[in-house]
PDB file of C-alpha atoms in Angstrom:
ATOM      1  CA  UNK A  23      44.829  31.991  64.935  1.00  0.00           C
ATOM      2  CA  UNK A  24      42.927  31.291  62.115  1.00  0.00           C
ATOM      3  CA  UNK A  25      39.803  30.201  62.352  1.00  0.00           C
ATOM      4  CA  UNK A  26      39.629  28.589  58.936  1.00  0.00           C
ATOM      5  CA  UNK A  27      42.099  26.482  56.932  1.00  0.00           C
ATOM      6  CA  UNK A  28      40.542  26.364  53.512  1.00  0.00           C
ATOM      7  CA  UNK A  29      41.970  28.755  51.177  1.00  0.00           C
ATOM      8  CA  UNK A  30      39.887  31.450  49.585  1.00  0.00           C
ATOM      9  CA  UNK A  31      41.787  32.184  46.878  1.00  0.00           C
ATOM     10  CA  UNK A  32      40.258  30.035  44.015  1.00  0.00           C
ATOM     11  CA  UNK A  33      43.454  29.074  41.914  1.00  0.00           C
ATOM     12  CA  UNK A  34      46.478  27.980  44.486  1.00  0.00           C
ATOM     13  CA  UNK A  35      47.572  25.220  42.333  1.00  0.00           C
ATOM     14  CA  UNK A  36      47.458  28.034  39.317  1.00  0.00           C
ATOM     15  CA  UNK A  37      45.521  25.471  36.583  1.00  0.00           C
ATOM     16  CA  UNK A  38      43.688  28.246  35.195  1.00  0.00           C
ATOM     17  CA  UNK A  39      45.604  30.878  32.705  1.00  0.00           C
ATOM     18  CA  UNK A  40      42.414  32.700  32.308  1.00  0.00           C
ATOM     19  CA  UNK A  41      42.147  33.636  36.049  1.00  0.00           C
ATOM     20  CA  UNK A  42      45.542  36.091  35.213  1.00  0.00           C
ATOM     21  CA  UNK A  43      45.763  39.123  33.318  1.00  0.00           C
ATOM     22  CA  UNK A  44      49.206  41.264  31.792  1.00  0.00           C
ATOM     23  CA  UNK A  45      49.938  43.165  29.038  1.00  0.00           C
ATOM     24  CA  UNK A  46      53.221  40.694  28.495  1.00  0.00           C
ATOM     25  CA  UNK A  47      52.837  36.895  28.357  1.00  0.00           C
ATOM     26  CA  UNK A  48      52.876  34.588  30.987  1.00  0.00           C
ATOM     27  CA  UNK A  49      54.219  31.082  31.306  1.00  0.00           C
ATOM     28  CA  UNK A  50      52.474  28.268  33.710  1.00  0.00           C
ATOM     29  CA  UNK A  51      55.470  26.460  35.263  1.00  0.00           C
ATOM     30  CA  UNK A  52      54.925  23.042  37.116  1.00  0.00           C
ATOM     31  CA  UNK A  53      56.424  22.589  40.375  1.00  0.00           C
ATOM     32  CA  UNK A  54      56.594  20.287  43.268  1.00  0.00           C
ATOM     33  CA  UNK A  55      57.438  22.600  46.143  1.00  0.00           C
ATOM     34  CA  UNK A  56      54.701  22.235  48.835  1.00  0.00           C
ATOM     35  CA  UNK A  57      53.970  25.977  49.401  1.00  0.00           C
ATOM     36  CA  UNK A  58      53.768  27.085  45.582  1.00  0.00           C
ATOM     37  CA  UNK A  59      51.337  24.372  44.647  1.00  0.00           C
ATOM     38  CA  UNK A  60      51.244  22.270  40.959  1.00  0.00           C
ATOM     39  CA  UNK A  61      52.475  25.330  39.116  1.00  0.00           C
ATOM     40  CA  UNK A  62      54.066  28.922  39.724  1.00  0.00           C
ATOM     41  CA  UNK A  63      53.636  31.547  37.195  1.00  0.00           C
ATOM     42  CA  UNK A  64      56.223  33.482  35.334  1.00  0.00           C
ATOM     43  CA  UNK A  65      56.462  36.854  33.573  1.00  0.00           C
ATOM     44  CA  UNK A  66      59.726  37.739  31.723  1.00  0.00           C
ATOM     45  CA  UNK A  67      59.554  40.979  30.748  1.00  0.00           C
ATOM     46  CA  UNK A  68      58.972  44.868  32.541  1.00  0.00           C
ATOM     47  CA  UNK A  69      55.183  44.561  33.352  1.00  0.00           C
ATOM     48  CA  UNK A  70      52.647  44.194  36.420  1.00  0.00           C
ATOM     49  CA  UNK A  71      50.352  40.919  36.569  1.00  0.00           C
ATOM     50  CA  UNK A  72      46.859  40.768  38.323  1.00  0.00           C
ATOM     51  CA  UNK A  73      44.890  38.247  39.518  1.00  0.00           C
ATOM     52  CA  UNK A  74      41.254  38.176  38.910  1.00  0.00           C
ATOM     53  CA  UNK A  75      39.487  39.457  41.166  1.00  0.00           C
ATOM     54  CA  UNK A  76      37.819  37.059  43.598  1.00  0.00           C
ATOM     55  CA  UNK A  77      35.228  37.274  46.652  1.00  0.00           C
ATOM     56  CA  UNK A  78      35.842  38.001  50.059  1.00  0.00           C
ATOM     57  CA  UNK A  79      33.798  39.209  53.106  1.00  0.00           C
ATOM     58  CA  UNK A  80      33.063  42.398  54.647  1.00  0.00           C
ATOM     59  CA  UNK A  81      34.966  43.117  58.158  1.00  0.00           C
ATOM     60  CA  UNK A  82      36.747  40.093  57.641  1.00  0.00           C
ATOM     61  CA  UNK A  83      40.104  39.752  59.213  1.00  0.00           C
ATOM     62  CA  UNK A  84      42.558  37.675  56.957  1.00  0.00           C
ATOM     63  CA  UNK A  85      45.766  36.105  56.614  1.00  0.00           C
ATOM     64  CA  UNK A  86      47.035  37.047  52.683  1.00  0.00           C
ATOM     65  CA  UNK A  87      50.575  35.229  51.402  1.00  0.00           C
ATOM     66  CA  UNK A  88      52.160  34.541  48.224  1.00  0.00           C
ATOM     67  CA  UNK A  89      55.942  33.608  46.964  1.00  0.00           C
ATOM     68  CA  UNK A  90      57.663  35.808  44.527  1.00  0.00           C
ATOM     69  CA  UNK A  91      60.957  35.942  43.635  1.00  0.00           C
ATOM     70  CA  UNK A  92      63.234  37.471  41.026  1.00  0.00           C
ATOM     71  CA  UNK A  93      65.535  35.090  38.279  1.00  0.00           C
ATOM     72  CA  UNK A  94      68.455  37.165  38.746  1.00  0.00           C
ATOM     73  CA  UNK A  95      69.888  39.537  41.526  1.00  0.00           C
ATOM     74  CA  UNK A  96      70.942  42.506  39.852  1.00  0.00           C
ATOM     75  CA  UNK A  97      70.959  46.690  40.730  1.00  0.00           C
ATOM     76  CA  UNK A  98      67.348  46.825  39.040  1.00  0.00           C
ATOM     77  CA  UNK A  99      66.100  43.785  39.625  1.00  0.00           C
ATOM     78  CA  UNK A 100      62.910  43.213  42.278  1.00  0.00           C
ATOM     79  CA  UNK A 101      59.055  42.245  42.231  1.00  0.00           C
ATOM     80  CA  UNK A 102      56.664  43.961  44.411  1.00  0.00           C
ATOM     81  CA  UNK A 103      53.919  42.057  45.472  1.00  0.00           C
ATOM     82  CA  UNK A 104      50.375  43.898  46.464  1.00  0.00           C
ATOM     83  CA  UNK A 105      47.031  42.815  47.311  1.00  0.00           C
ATOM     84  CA  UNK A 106      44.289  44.694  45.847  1.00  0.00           C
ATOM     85  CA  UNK A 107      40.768  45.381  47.713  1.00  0.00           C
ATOM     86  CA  UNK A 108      37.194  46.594  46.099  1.00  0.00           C
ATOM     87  CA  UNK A 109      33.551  47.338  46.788  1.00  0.00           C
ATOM     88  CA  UNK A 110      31.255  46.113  43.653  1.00  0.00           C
ATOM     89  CA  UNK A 111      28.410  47.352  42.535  1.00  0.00           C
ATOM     90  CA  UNK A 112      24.966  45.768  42.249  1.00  0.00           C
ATOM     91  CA  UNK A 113      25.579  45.360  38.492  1.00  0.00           C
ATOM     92  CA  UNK A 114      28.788  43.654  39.526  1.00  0.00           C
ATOM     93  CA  UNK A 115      31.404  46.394  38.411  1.00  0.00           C
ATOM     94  CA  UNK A 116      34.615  46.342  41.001  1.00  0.00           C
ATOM     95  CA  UNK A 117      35.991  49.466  41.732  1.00  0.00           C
ATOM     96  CA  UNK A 118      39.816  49.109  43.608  1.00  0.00           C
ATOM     97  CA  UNK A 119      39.707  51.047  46.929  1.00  0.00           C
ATOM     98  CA  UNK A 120      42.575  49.818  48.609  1.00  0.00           C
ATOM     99  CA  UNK A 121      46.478  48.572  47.452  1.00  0.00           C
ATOM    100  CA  UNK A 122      48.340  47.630  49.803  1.00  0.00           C
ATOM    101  CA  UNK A 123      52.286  46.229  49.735  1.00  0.00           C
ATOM    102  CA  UNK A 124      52.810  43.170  50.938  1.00  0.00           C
ATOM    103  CA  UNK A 125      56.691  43.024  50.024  1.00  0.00           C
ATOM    104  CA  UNK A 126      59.446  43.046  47.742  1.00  0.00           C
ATOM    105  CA  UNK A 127      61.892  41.047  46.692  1.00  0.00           C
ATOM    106  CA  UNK A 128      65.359  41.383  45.125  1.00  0.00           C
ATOM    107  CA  UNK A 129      66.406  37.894  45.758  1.00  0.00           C
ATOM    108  CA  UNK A 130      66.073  34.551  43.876  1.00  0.00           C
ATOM    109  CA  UNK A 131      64.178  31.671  45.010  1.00  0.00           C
ATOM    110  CA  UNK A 132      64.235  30.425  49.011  1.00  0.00           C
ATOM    111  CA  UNK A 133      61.048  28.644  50.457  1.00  0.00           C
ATOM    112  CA  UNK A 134      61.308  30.949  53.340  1.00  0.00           C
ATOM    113  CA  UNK A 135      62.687  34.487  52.316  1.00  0.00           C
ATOM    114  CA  UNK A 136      60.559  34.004  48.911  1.00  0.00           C
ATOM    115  CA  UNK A 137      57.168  33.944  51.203  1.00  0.00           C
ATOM    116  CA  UNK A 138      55.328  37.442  52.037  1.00  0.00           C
ATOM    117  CA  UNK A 139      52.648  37.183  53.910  1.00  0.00           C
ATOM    118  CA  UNK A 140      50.215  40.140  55.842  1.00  0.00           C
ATOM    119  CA  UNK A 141      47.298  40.481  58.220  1.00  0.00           C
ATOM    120  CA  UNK A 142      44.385  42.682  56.403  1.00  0.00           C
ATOM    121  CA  UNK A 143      40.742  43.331  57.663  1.00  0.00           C
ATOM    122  CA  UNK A 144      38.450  44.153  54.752  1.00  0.00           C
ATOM    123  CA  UNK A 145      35.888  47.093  55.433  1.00  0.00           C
ATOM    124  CA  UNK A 146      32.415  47.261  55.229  1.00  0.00           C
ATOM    125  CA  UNK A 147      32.124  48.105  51.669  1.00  0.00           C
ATOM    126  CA  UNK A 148      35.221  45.357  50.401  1.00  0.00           C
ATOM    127  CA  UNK A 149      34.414  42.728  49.039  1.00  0.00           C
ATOM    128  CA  UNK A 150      36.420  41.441  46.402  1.00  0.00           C
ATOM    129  CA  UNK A 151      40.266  40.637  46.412  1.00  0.00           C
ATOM    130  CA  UNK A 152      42.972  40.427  43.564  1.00  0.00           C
ATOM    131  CA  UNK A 153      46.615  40.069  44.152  1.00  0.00           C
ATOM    132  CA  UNK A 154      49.360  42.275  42.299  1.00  0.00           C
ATOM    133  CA  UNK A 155      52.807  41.204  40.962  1.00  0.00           C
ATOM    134  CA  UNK A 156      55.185  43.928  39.272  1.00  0.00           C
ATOM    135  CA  UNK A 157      58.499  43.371  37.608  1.00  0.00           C
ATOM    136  CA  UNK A 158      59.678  46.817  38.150  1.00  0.00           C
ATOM    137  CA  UNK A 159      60.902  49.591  36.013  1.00  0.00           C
ATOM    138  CA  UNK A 160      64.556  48.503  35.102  1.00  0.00           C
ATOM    139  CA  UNK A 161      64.553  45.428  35.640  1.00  0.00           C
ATOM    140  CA  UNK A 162      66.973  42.739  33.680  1.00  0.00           C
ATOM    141  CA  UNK A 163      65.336  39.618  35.391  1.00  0.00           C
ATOM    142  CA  UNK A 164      62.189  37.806  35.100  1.00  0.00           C
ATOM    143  CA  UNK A 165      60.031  37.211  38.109  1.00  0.00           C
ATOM    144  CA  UNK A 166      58.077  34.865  39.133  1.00  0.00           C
ATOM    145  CA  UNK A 167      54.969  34.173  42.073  1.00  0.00           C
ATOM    146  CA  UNK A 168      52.894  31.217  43.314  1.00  0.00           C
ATOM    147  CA  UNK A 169      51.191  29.967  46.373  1.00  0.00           C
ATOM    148  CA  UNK A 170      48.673  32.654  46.730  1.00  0.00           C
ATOM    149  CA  UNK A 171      46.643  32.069  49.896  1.00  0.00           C
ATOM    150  CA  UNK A 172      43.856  33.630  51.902  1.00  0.00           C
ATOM    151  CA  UNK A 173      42.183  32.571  55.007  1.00  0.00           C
ATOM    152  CA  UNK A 174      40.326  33.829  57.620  1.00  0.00           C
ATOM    153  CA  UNK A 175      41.629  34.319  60.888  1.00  0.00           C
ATOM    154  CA  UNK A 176      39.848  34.206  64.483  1.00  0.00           C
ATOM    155  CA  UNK A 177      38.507  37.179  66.001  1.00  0.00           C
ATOM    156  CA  UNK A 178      36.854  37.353  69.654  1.00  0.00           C
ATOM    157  CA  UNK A 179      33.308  37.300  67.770  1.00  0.00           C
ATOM    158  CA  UNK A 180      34.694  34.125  65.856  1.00  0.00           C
ATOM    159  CA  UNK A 181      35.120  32.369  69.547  1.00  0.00           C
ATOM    160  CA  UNK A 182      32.584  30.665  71.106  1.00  0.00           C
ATOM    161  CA  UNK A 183      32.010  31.267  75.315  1.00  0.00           C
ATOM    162  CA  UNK A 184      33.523  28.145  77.284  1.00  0.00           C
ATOM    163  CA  UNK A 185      35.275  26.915  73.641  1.00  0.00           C
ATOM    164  CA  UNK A 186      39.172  27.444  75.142  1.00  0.00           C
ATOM    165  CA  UNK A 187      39.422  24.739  78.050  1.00  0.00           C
ATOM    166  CA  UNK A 188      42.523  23.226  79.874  1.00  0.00           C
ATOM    167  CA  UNK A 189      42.712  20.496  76.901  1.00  0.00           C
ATOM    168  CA  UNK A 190      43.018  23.138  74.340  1.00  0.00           C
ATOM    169  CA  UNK A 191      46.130  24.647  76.073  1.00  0.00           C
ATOM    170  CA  UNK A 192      49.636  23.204  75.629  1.00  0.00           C
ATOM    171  CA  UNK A 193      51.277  22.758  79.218  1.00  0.00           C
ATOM    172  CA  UNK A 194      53.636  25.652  80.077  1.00  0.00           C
ATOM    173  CA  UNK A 195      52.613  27.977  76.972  1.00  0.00           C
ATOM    174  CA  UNK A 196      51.166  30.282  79.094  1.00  0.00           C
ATOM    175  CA  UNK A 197      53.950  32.132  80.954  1.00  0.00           C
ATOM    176  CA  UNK A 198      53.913  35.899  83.037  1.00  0.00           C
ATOM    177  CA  UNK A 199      55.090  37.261  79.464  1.00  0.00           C
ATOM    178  CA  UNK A 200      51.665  36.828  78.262  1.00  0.00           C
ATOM    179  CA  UNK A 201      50.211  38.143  81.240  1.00  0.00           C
ATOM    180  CA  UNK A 202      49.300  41.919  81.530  1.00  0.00           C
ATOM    181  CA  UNK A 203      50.121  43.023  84.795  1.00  0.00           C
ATOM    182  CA  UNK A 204      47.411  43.259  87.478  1.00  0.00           C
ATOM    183  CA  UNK A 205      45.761  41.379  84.729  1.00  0.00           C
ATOM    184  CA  UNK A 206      44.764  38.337  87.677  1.00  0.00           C
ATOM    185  CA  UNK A 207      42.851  39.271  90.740  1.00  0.00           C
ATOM    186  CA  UNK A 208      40.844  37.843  92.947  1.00  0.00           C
ATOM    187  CA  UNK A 209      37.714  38.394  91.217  1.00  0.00           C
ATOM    188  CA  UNK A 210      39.534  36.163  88.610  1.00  0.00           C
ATOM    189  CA  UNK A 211      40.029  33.362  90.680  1.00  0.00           C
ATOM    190  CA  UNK A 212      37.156  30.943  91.809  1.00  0.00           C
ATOM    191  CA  UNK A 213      37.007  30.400  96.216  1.00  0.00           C
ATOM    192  CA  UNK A 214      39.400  27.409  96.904  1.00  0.00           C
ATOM    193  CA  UNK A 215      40.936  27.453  93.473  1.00  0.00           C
ATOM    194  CA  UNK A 216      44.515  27.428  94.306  1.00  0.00           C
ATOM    195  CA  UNK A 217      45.727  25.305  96.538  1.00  0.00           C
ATOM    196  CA  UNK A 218      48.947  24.077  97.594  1.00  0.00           C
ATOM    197  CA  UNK A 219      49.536  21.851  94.890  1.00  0.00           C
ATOM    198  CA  UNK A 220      48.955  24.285  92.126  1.00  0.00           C
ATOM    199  CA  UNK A 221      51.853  26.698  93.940  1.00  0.00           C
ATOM    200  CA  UNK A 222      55.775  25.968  92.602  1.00  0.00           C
ATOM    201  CA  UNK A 223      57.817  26.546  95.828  1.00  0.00           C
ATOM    202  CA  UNK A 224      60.217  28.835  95.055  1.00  0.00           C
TER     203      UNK A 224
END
């Protein structure tokens, strides 16, 4: 659940060319495809691309996703998408602590396949946030990535007491699946709760 729907990542729509960084060049492609924003960025040659590196919170749980995609399938051919987490210093110097792989991809372009996505919680000490995107070693094709997103997602200290009711529920969603067993007891259920016309006959 996520209890925010603004993205963190300051660049979705990719209008910024100084906000990347790779030792090849990168082209700004413009795009209409709802879940890569105004433009996608690609990189033609063998290299890795970075973001900049942007802020996030401490012991923050998140939802991270991105597209990326290769030009051409081919024995060599894949990008590997990471996301990159740091601890900065009071003079404001990052140091990387964590990488961690959020997918790759040997396939061309599919709204669907295309779209890697992974639940992180930052630690205490994280608190900045820069994606990776690597046309690997060997590689004939060109890749390319877009639609970077982060948001935050709920936790139980994100929910407020009495802030789920009946209205907030769709009917039926709740079935025995999603109830542990033994979870419901009487000390769960108010005197005179259920009555005949909450019982299905069976």
């Amino acid at each position: 659940v996520l209890s925010d729907t603004s993205n963190i990542y300051p660049d979705y729509d990719m209008l910024d060319p100084s906000f990347y960084s790779c030792s090849k060049p990168l082209i700004f492609v413009p795009t209409g495809d709802n879940k890569l924003g105004t433009k996608y960025v690609n990189l033609s040659e063998v290299a890795t691309m970075w973001t900049d590196w942007f802020t996030v919170e401490p012991l923050a749980d998140l939802l991270v996703a991105v597209s990326a995609w290769i030009s051409t399938v081919g024995a060599s051919n894949a990008v590997e998408i990471s996301a990159n987490l740091g601890s900065v210093s009071a003079a404001g110097v990052v140091t990387q602590t964590r990488s961690i792989l959020l997918g790759t991809n040997t396939s061309t372009y599919n709204q669907t396949t295309a779209r890697f996505s992974n639940d992180l919680k930052t630690s205490a000490t994280e608190r900045r946030m820069r994606f990776r995107i690597e046309n690997v070693a060997g590689s004939t094709a060109s890749v390319s990535a877009g639609g970077f997103r982060v948001q935050r997602k709920a936790n139980a200290s994100l929910i407020v007491d009495g802030s789920i009711t009946a209205n907030k529920i769709e009917a039926d969603t709740i079935t025995s699946a999603q109830i542990a067993a033994g979870a419901i007891n009487a000390s769960e259920i108010a005197a005179g709760a259920v009555v005949a016309s909450k019982v299905v006959i069976g």
